[in-house]
Amino acid sequence: MGEEFKKVNIYMRIVVERVKSAKLSVDNQIVSEIGQGLLVFVGVCDGDSISIVPKVANKIATMRIFERDNKMNESVQDINGEILLVSNFTLCTKDTSGTRPDFSLSADKTTANNLYMALASEIDKLGVPVRLGVFGADMQIDTHLDGPITIYKEIK
């Protein structure tokens, strides 16, 4: 069966990093910064829809990766932390045999931006302050990682 006929399972992809602080700049200007919380990279893939956004928001807000009693028992909600949410189409790569990444699984810009903004809104509704990157911009991010704790999820 040819490549064009293979069914590909697409998932919204996130990378969550526990941070002491994070600061995002564009053109040497600070756009967003947070204290203790999560730096979350979001890859909106082709086929993702608004229906997945509440599930992703809940997963991010309730992920228990902050320590209490020497165990990861608390979420960003529990610690009254913040989230820096950054759109990152490079998370939607397709496995290839070559060395150049194939980003054909990425959603189109309009869909990706709409779902990114909807995700920020859903997280905010859960009571977690959200700061944003600049969609489509060349961003520089300074982080003070905590742990480091880095979690990768594909959510469908």
PDB file of C-alpha atoms in Angstrom:
ATOM      1  CA  MET A   1       0.000   0.000   0.000  1.00  0.00           C
ATOM      2  CA  GLY A   2       1.392   3.426  -0.915  1.00  0.00           C
ATOM      3  CA  GLU A   3       2.369   6.053   1.647  1.00  0.00           C
ATOM      4  CA  GLU A   4      -0.609   8.236   0.701  1.00  0.00           C
ATOM      5  CA  PHE A   5      -3.058   5.488   1.746  1.00  0.00           C
ATOM      6  CA  LYS A   6      -1.607   4.738   5.163  1.00  0.00           C
ATOM      7  CA  LYS A   7      -3.768   5.975   8.022  1.00  0.00           C
ATOM      8  CA  VAL A   8      -1.738   8.132  10.364  1.00  0.00           C
ATOM      9  CA  ASN A   9      -2.920   8.647  13.931  1.00  0.00           C
ATOM     10  CA  ILE A  10      -2.532  12.321  14.745  1.00  0.00           C
ATOM     11  CA  TYR A  11      -2.396  13.601  18.298  1.00  0.00           C
ATOM     12  CA  MET A  12      -1.978  17.053  19.801  1.00  0.00           C
ATOM     13  CA  ARG A  13       1.534  16.926  21.178  1.00  0.00           C
ATOM     14  CA  ILE A  14       2.816  18.686  24.265  1.00  0.00           C
ATOM     15  CA  VAL A  15       6.149  18.934  26.032  1.00  0.00           C
ATOM     16  CA  VAL A  16       5.805  20.013  29.652  1.00  0.00           C
ATOM     17  CA  GLU A  17       8.809  21.251  31.620  1.00  0.00           C
ATOM     18  CA  ARG A  18       8.728  22.032  35.312  1.00  0.00           C
ATOM     19  CA  VAL A  19      10.418  25.395  35.861  1.00  0.00           C
ATOM     20  CA  LYS A  20      11.454  27.704  38.663  1.00  0.00           C
ATOM     21  CA  SER A  21      11.011  30.522  36.128  1.00  0.00           C
ATOM     22  CA  ALA A  22      10.836  31.133  32.383  1.00  0.00           C
ATOM     23  CA  LYS A  23      11.113  34.242  30.234  1.00  0.00           C
ATOM     24  CA  LEU A  24      10.185  34.542  26.546  1.00  0.00           C
ATOM     25  CA  SER A  25      11.545  37.283  24.284  1.00  0.00           C
ATOM     26  CA  VAL A  26      10.985  38.335  20.679  1.00  0.00           C
ATOM     27  CA  ASP A  27      13.404  40.783  19.047  1.00  0.00           C
ATOM     28  CA  ASN A  28      15.184  41.259  22.398  1.00  0.00           C
ATOM     29  CA  GLN A  29      11.943  42.389  24.052  1.00  0.00           C
ATOM     30  CA  ILE A  30      10.483  40.362  26.938  1.00  0.00           C
ATOM     31  CA  VAL A  31       6.980  39.301  25.915  1.00  0.00           C
ATOM     32  CA  SER A  32       6.053  36.904  28.725  1.00  0.00           C
ATOM     33  CA  GLU A  33       7.545  35.576  31.920  1.00  0.00           C
ATOM     34  CA  ILE A  34       6.478  33.327  34.751  1.00  0.00           C
ATOM     35  CA  GLY A  35       7.718  32.254  38.147  1.00  0.00           C
ATOM     36  CA  GLN A  36       7.338  28.683  39.376  1.00  0.00           C
ATOM     37  CA  GLY A  37       5.199  26.571  37.101  1.00  0.00           C
ATOM     38  CA  LEU A  38       5.241  24.944  33.703  1.00  0.00           C
ATOM     39  CA  LEU A  39       6.760  25.775  30.348  1.00  0.00           C
ATOM     40  CA  VAL A  40       4.481  23.999  27.863  1.00  0.00           C
ATOM     41  CA  PHE A  41       5.252  23.582  24.167  1.00  0.00           C
ATOM     42  CA  VAL A  42       2.177  22.744  22.070  1.00  0.00           C
ATOM     43  CA  GLY A  43       2.223  21.088  18.663  1.00  0.00           C
ATOM     44  CA  VAL A  44      -1.127  21.317  16.904  1.00  0.00           C
ATOM     45  CA  CYS A  45      -1.185  18.564  14.296  1.00  0.00           C
ATOM     46  CA  ASP A  46      -3.301  18.199  11.174  1.00  0.00           C
ATOM     47  CA  GLY A  47      -6.576  16.587  12.199  1.00  0.00           C
ATOM     48  CA  ASP A  48      -6.663  18.108  15.691  1.00  0.00           C
ATOM     49  CA  SER A  49      -9.944  19.791  16.535  1.00  0.00           C
ATOM     50  CA  ILE A  50     -11.459  22.012  19.200  1.00  0.00           C
ATOM     51  CA  SER A  51     -12.970  18.929  20.853  1.00  0.00           C
ATOM     52  CA  ILE A  52      -9.545  17.869  22.203  1.00  0.00           C
ATOM     53  CA  VAL A  53      -8.740  21.225  23.825  1.00  0.00           C
ATOM     54  CA  PRO A  54     -10.529  20.720  27.196  1.00  0.00           C
ATOM     55  CA  LYS A  55      -8.839  17.321  27.629  1.00  0.00           C
ATOM     56  CA  VAL A  56      -5.395  18.776  26.902  1.00  0.00           C
ATOM     57  CA  ALA A  57      -5.992  21.745  29.216  1.00  0.00           C
ATOM     58  CA  ASN A  58      -7.083  19.463  32.037  1.00  0.00           C
ATOM     59  CA  LYS A  59      -4.074  17.181  31.499  1.00  0.00           C
ATOM     60  CA  ILE A  60      -1.689  20.147  31.726  1.00  0.00           C
ATOM     61  CA  ALA A  61      -3.364  21.773  34.743  1.00  0.00           C
ATOM     62  CA  THR A  62      -3.687  18.560  36.783  1.00  0.00           C
ATOM     63  CA  MET A  63      -0.418  16.788  35.905  1.00  0.00           C
ATOM     64  CA  ARG A  64       1.139  15.922  39.277  1.00  0.00           C
ATOM     65  CA  ILE A  65       4.816  16.734  38.795  1.00  0.00           C
ATOM     66  CA  PHE A  66       5.521  19.050  41.734  1.00  0.00           C
ATOM     67  CA  GLU A  67       6.917  17.536  44.896  1.00  0.00           C
ATOM     68  CA  ARG A  68       5.187  17.170  48.225  1.00  0.00           C
ATOM     69  CA  ASP A  69       6.297  14.615  50.819  1.00  0.00           C
ATOM     70  CA  ASN A  70       9.210  13.559  48.573  1.00  0.00           C
ATOM     71  CA  LYS A  71       6.825  12.455  45.817  1.00  0.00           C
ATOM     72  CA  MET A  72       5.419  14.148  42.760  1.00  0.00           C
ATOM     73  CA  ASN A  73       1.968  14.697  44.291  1.00  0.00           C
ATOM     74  CA  GLU A  74       0.979  18.215  43.273  1.00  0.00           C
ATOM     75  CA  SER A  75      -0.127  19.929  40.091  1.00  0.00           C
ATOM     76  CA  VAL A  76       0.492  23.464  38.881  1.00  0.00           C
ATOM     77  CA  GLN A  77      -3.010  24.219  40.188  1.00  0.00           C
ATOM     78  CA  ASP A  78      -2.106  22.903  43.648  1.00  0.00           C
ATOM     79  CA  ILE A  79       1.012  25.079  43.943  1.00  0.00           C
ATOM     80  CA  ASN A  80      -0.681  28.190  42.506  1.00  0.00           C
ATOM     81  CA  GLY A  81       1.879  28.158  39.718  1.00  0.00           C
ATOM     82  CA  GLU A  82       1.812  29.684  36.251  1.00  0.00           C
ATOM     83  CA  ILE A  83       2.067  28.370  32.715  1.00  0.00           C
ATOM     84  CA  LEU A  84       4.050  29.747  29.803  1.00  0.00           C
ATOM     85  CA  LEU A  85       2.322  28.281  26.733  1.00  0.00           C
ATOM     86  CA  VAL A  86       4.343  28.238  23.509  1.00  0.00           C
ATOM     87  CA  SER A  87       3.095  27.069  20.120  1.00  0.00           C
ATOM     88  CA  ASN A  88       5.671  24.809  18.455  1.00  0.00           C
ATOM     89  CA  PHE A  89       4.861  23.266  15.071  1.00  0.00           C
ATOM     90  CA  THR A  90       8.135  21.320  15.129  1.00  0.00           C
ATOM     91  CA  LEU A  91       6.543  18.857  17.557  1.00  0.00           C
ATOM     92  CA  CYS A  92       4.425  17.575  14.650  1.00  0.00           C
ATOM     93  CA  THR A  93       7.206  15.838  12.794  1.00  0.00           C
ATOM     94  CA  LYS A  94       6.753  12.711  10.775  1.00  0.00           C
ATOM     95  CA  ASP A  95       9.248   9.855  11.018  1.00  0.00           C
ATOM     96  CA  THR A  96      11.426   9.757   7.933  1.00  0.00           C
ATOM     97  CA  SER A  97      14.441   7.761   6.905  1.00  0.00           C
ATOM     98  CA  GLY A  98      16.392  10.923   6.117  1.00  0.00           C
ATOM     99  CA  THR A  99      17.968  13.550   8.323  1.00  0.00           C
ATOM    100  CA  ARG A 100      15.675  16.461   7.458  1.00  0.00           C
ATOM    101  CA  PRO A 101      12.509  16.689   9.588  1.00  0.00           C
ATOM    102  CA  ASP A 102       9.179  16.439   7.783  1.00  0.00           C
ATOM    103  CA  PHE A 103       6.608  18.827   9.270  1.00  0.00           C
ATOM    104  CA  SER A 104       3.741  17.739   7.022  1.00  0.00           C
ATOM    105  CA  LEU A 105       1.752  16.568  10.072  1.00  0.00           C
ATOM    106  CA  SER A 106       1.459  20.158  11.344  1.00  0.00           C
ATOM    107  CA  ALA A 107      -1.922  21.850  11.181  1.00  0.00           C
ATOM    108  CA  ASP A 108      -2.334  24.890   8.960  1.00  0.00           C
ATOM    109  CA  LYS A 109      -1.480  28.223  10.629  1.00  0.00           C
ATOM    110  CA  THR A 110      -5.079  29.361  11.140  1.00  0.00           C
ATOM    111  CA  THR A 111      -6.177  26.109  12.756  1.00  0.00           C
ATOM    112  CA  ALA A 112      -3.020  25.887  14.868  1.00  0.00           C
ATOM    113  CA  ASN A 113      -3.368  29.444  16.163  1.00  0.00           C
ATOM    114  CA  ASN A 114      -7.079  29.012  16.895  1.00  0.00           C
ATOM    115  CA  LEU A 115      -6.503  25.818  18.885  1.00  0.00           C
ATOM    116  CA  TYR A 116      -3.481  27.322  20.666  1.00  0.00           C
ATOM    117  CA  MET A 117      -5.565  30.318  21.776  1.00  0.00           C
ATOM    118  CA  ALA A 118      -8.479  28.050  22.762  1.00  0.00           C
ATOM    119  CA  LEU A 119      -6.088  25.960  24.860  1.00  0.00           C
ATOM    120  CA  ALA A 120      -4.848  29.071  26.672  1.00  0.00           C
ATOM    121  CA  SER A 121      -8.442  30.069  27.379  1.00  0.00           C
ATOM    122  CA  GLU A 122      -9.328  26.603  28.719  1.00  0.00           C
ATOM    123  CA  ILE A 123      -6.302  26.546  31.031  1.00  0.00           C
ATOM    124  CA  ASP A 124      -7.246  30.006  32.299  1.00  0.00           C
ATOM    125  CA  LYS A 125     -10.787  28.739  33.032  1.00  0.00           C
ATOM    126  CA  LEU A 126      -9.184  26.078  35.249  1.00  0.00           C
ATOM    127  CA  GLY A 127      -7.711  28.851  37.390  1.00  0.00           C
ATOM    128  CA  VAL A 128      -4.101  28.667  36.240  1.00  0.00           C
ATOM    129  CA  PRO A 129      -2.547  31.942  35.026  1.00  0.00           C
ATOM    130  CA  VAL A 130      -1.340  31.566  31.438  1.00  0.00           C
ATOM    131  CA  ARG A 131       1.261  33.639  29.623  1.00  0.00           C
ATOM    132  CA  LEU A 132       1.709  33.228  25.886  1.00  0.00           C
ATOM    133  CA  GLY A 133       4.447  33.121  23.327  1.00  0.00           C
ATOM    134  CA  VAL A 134       4.023  34.926  20.006  1.00  0.00           C
ATOM    135  CA  PHE A 135       2.500  32.580  17.449  1.00  0.00           C
ATOM    136  CA  GLY A 136       4.782  32.135  14.441  1.00  0.00           C
ATOM    137  CA  ALA A 137       7.556  34.348  15.803  1.00  0.00           C
ATOM    138  CA  ASP A 138      11.228  33.548  16.326  1.00  0.00           C
ATOM    139  CA  MET A 139      11.233  33.327  20.122  1.00  0.00           C
ATOM    140  CA  GLN A 140      14.051  33.052  22.634  1.00  0.00           C
ATOM    141  CA  ILE A 141      13.249  31.359  25.924  1.00  0.00           C
ATOM    142  CA  ASP A 142      15.352  31.560  29.060  1.00  0.00           C
ATOM    143  CA  THR A 143      14.439  28.936  31.628  1.00  0.00           C
ATOM    144  CA  HIS A 144      15.460  27.911  35.080  1.00  0.00           C
ATOM    145  CA  LEU A 145      14.477  24.235  34.904  1.00  0.00           C
ATOM    146  CA  ASP A 146      13.350  22.497  38.070  1.00  0.00           C
ATOM    147  CA  GLY A 147      14.518  18.900  38.321  1.00  0.00           C
ATOM    148  CA  PRO A 148      14.740  18.794  35.359  1.00  0.00           C
ATOM    149  CA  ILE A 149      11.332  17.246  34.843  1.00  0.00           C
ATOM    150  CA  THR A 150      10.268  17.009  31.195  1.00  0.00           C
ATOM    151  CA  ILE A 151       7.141  15.143  30.075  1.00  0.00           C
ATOM    152  CA  TYR A 152       6.103  14.416  26.480  1.00  0.00           C
ATOM    153  CA  LYS A 153       2.457  13.567  25.736  1.00  0.00           C
ATOM    154  CA  GLU A 154       0.417  12.831  22.651  1.00  0.00           C
ATOM    155  CA  ILE A 155      -3.241  13.450  23.410  1.00  0.00           C
ATOM    156  CA  LYS A 156      -6.154  12.317  21.253  1.00  0.00           C
TER     157      LYS A 156
END
